[in-house]
XYZ file of C-alpha atoms in Angstrom:
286
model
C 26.280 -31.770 -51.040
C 29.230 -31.469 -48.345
C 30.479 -28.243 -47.121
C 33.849 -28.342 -44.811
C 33.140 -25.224 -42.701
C 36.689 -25.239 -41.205
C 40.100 -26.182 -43.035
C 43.425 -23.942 -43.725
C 45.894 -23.497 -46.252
C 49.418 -21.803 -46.456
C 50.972 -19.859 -48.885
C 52.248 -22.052 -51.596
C 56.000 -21.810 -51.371
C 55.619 -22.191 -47.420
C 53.028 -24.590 -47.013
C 54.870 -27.369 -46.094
C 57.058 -25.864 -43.852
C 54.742 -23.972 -41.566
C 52.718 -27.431 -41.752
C 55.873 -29.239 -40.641
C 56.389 -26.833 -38.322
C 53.019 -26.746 -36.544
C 52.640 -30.733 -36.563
C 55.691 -31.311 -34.854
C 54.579 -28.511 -31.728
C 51.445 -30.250 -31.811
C 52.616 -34.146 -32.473
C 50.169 -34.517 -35.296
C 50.181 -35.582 -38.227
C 48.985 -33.401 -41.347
C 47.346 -35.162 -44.306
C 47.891 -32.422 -46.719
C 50.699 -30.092 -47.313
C 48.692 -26.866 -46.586
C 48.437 -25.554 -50.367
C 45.528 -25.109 -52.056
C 46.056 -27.685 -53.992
C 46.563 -30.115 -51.248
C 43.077 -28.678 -50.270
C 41.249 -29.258 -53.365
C 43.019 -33.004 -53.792
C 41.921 -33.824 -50.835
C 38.224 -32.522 -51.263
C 38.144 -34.435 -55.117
C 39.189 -37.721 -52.776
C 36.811 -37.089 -50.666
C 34.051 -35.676 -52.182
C 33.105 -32.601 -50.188
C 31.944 -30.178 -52.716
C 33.242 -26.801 -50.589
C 35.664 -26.279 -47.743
C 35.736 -23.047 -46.544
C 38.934 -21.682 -45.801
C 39.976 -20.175 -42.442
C 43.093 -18.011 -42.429
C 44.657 -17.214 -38.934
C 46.097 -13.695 -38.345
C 49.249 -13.806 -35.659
C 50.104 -10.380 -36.041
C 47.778 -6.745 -37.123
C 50.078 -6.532 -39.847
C 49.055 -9.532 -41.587
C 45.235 -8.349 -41.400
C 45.121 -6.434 -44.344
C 47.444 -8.439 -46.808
C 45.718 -11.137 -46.095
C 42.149 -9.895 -46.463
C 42.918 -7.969 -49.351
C 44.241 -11.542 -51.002
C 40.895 -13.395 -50.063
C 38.919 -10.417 -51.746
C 41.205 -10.502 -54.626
C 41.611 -14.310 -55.389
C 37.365 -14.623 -53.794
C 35.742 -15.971 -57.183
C 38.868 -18.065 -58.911
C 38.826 -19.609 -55.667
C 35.094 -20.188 -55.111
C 35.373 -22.062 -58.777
C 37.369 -24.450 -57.381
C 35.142 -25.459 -54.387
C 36.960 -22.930 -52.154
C 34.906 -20.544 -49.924
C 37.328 -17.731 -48.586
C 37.071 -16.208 -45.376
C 38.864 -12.840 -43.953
C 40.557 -12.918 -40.329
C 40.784 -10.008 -37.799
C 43.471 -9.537 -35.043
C 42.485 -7.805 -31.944
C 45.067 -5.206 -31.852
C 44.308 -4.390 -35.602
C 43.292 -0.029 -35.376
C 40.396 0.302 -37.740
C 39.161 -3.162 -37.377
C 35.325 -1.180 -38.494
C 36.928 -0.555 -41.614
C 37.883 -3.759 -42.445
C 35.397 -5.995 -41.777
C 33.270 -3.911 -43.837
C 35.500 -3.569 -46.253
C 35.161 -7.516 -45.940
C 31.333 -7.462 -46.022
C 31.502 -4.767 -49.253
C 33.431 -7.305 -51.404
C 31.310 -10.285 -50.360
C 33.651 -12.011 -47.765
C 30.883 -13.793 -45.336
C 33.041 -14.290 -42.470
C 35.935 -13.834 -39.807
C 38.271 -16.113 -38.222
C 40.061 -14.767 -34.417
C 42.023 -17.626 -32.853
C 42.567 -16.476 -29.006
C 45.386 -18.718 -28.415
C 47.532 -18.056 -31.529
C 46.568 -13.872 -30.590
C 46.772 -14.507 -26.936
C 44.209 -12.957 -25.915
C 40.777 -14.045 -23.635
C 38.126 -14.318 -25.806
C 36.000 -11.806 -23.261
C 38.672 -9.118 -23.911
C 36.926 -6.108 -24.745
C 38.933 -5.897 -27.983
C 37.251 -9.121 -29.426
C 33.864 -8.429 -28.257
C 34.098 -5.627 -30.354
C 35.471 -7.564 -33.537
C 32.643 -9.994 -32.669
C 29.933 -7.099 -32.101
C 31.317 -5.235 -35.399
C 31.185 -8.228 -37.155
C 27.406 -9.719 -36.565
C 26.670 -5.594 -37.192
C 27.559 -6.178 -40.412
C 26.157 -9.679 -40.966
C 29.255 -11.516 -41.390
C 29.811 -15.056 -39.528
C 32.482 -15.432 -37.060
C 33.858 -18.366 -36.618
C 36.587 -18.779 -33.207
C 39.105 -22.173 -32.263
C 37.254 -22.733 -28.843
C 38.597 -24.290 -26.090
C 42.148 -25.874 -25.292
C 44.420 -25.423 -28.693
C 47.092 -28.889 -28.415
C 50.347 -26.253 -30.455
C 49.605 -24.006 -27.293
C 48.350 -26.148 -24.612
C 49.305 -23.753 -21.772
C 45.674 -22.412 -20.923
C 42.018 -21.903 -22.425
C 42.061 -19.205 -24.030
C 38.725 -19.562 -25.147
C 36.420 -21.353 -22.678
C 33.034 -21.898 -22.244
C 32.397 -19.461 -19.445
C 34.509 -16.661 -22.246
C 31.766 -17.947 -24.755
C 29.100 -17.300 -22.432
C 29.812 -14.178 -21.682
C 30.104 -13.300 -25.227
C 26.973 -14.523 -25.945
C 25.448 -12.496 -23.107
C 26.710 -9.257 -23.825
C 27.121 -8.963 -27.683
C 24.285 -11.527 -28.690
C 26.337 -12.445 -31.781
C 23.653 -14.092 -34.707
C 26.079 -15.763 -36.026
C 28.747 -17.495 -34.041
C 30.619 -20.564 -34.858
C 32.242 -22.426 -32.054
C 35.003 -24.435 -33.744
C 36.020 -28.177 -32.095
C 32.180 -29.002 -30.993
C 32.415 -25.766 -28.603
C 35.374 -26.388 -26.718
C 38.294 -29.115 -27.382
C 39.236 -30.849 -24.329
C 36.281 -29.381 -22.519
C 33.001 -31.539 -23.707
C 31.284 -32.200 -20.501
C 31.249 -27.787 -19.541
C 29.858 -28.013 -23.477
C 27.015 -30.227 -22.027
C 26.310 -29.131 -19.530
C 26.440 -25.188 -20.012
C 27.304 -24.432 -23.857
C 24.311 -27.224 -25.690
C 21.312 -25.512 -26.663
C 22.770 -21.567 -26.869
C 22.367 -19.315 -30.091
C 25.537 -20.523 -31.702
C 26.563 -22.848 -34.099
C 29.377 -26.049 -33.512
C 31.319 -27.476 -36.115
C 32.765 -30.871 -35.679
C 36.285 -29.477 -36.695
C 39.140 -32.290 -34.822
C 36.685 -33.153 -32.354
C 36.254 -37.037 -33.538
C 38.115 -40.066 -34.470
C 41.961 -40.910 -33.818
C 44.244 -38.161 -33.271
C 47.519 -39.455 -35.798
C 50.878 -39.190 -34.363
C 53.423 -37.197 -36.109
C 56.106 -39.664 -37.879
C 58.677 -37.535 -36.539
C 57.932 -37.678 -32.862
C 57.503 -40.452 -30.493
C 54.746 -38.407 -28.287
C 50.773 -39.057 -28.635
C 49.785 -36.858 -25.956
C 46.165 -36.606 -27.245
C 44.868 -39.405 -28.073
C 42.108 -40.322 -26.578
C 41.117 -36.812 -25.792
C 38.519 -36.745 -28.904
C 34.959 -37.517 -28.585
C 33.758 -41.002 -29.002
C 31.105 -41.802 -31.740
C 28.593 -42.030 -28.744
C 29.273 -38.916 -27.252
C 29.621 -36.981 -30.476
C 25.979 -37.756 -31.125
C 24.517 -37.278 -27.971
C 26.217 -33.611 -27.946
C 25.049 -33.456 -31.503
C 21.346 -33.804 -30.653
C 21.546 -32.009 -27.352
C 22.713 -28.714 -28.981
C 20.874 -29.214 -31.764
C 21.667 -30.788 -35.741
C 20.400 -27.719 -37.097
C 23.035 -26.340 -35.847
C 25.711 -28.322 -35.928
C 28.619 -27.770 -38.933
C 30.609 -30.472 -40.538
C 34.277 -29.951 -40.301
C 37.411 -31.209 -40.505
C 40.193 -29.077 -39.495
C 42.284 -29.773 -42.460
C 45.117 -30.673 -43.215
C 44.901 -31.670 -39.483
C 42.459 -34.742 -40.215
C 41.622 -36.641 -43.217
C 38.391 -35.332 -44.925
C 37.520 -38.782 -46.891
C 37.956 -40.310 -42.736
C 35.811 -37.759 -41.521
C 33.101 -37.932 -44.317
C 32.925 -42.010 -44.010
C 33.094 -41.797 -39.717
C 29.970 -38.988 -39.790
C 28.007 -40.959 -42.699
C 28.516 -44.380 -40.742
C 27.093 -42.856 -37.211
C 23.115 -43.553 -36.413
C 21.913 -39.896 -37.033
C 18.673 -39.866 -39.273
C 19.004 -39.325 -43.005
C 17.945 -35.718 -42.556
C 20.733 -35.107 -39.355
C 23.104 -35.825 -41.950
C 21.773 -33.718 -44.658
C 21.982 -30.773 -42.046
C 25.037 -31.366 -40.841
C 26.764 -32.056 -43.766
C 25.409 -28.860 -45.952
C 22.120 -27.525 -45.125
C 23.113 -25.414 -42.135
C 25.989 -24.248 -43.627
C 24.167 -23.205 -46.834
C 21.967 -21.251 -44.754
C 24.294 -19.848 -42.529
C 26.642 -18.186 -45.617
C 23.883 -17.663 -47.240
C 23.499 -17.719 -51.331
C 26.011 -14.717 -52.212
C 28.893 -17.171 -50.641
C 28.339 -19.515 -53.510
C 28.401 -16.786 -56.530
């Protein structure tokens, strides 16, 4: 089995424009259109069996539209291959409320994205979204490190991680982008080995340029094969995620790239579904 813990999709009639939109900030290329059904083509191409999908909230008033169409549309879209995940903004009120509300109707997880909510992720106001949320046993999972649509600073760095981890002891915390993107030698050195969980999300393989632009300012900023396995082992394969990021990178590329690296034929079975089957645990799948 293959489980993509990280991809995103965009309201149908506004998928491809938001896509279009965020690829040309970011000079990237998308290999979907950001619908749902971009999604599932791409997973029936691939063959990952689940992708779980991440939305990100930019505003509090998004929070509980949003959420409330992840509960509704939960089990359609789990019969498709599609596990749904809620999203919390830090300046949403009764942020208690919701994620419970979450937990009630068998949501297993958040998504906060400190550079699109620019915010730190140390700011009191996500440690207690993060807190709130392991309180109530639901995963959360957070971009880490530099974000390449909003490359002004790191909004969520690996000293803000560690500092999360000391004072809310999260059990169960998902660093996207291998712990921090752009940042893999503090991940190393100072992140490998804590009480969270990586996923690989846009952290290997070419970065494509977007047709429309001439700039490739990122392209050799991923991790080699090398390094990607070294880090792997360091932290630990137990708890390491396989993700893509989509539509950001191509999931049939990603699947070949991770099944063609040396890790052992039971490395692969974690990474690819194991950990993430425990992690959401069995209600995610029913």
């Amino acid at each position: 089995m293959i489980i993509d813990f990280h991809t995103h999709t965009f309201p149908g009639k506004i998928s491809s424009k938001v896509v279009r939109k965020l690829g040309m900030a970011a000079h990237i290329r998308a290999y979907t259109d950001g619908s749902m059904e971009g999604l599932t083509a791409s997973m029936a191409l691939a063959g990952a069996d689940y992708s779980v999908n991440l939305p990100v909230m930019t505003s509090p008033e998004q929070v509980e539209k949003i959420n409330s169409s992840m509960i509704q549309h939960r089990e359609s879209l789990l019969s498709q291959g599609i596990i749904a995940f809620g999203g919390m903004h830090p300046d949403y009120p009764d942020y208690k409320k919701e994620i419970r509300r979450l937990r009630e109707n068998h949501i297993a997880g958040i998504k906060i994205h400190p550079a699109y909510q620019n915010i730190n992720l140390d700011d009191i106001r996500m440690l207690r979204i993060i807190d709130c949320a392991s309180e109530e046993g639901l995963i959360t999972l957070t971009h880490a490190g530099m974000d390449i649509g909003i490359y002004d600073r790191n909004y969520c760095s690996v000293a803000h991680i560690l500092k999360v981890i000391d004072e809310v002891h999260p059990e169960k915390f998902v660093l996207a982008h291998m712990g921090n993107w752009d940042c893999w030698q503090e991940v190393e050195q100072d992140l490998a080995g804590a009480p969270v969980w990586l996923d690989t999300a846009f952290s290997i393989g070419p970065i494509a340029k977007n047709p429309a632009t001439d700039e490739t300012p990122y392209e050799e900023m991923n991790l080699t094969d090398e390094d990607f396995i070294r880090l792997c082992r360091k932290h630990g394969t137990d708890h390491i995620l396989f993700a893509t990021d989509s539509p950001w990178q191509d999931q049939a590329d990603y699947i070949s790239r991770i099944k063609s690296m040396s890790f052992t034929d039971t490395e692969k079975e974690h990474i690819f579904s194991e950990n993430a089957v425990a992690l959401l645990g069995k209600d995610a799948f029913r």
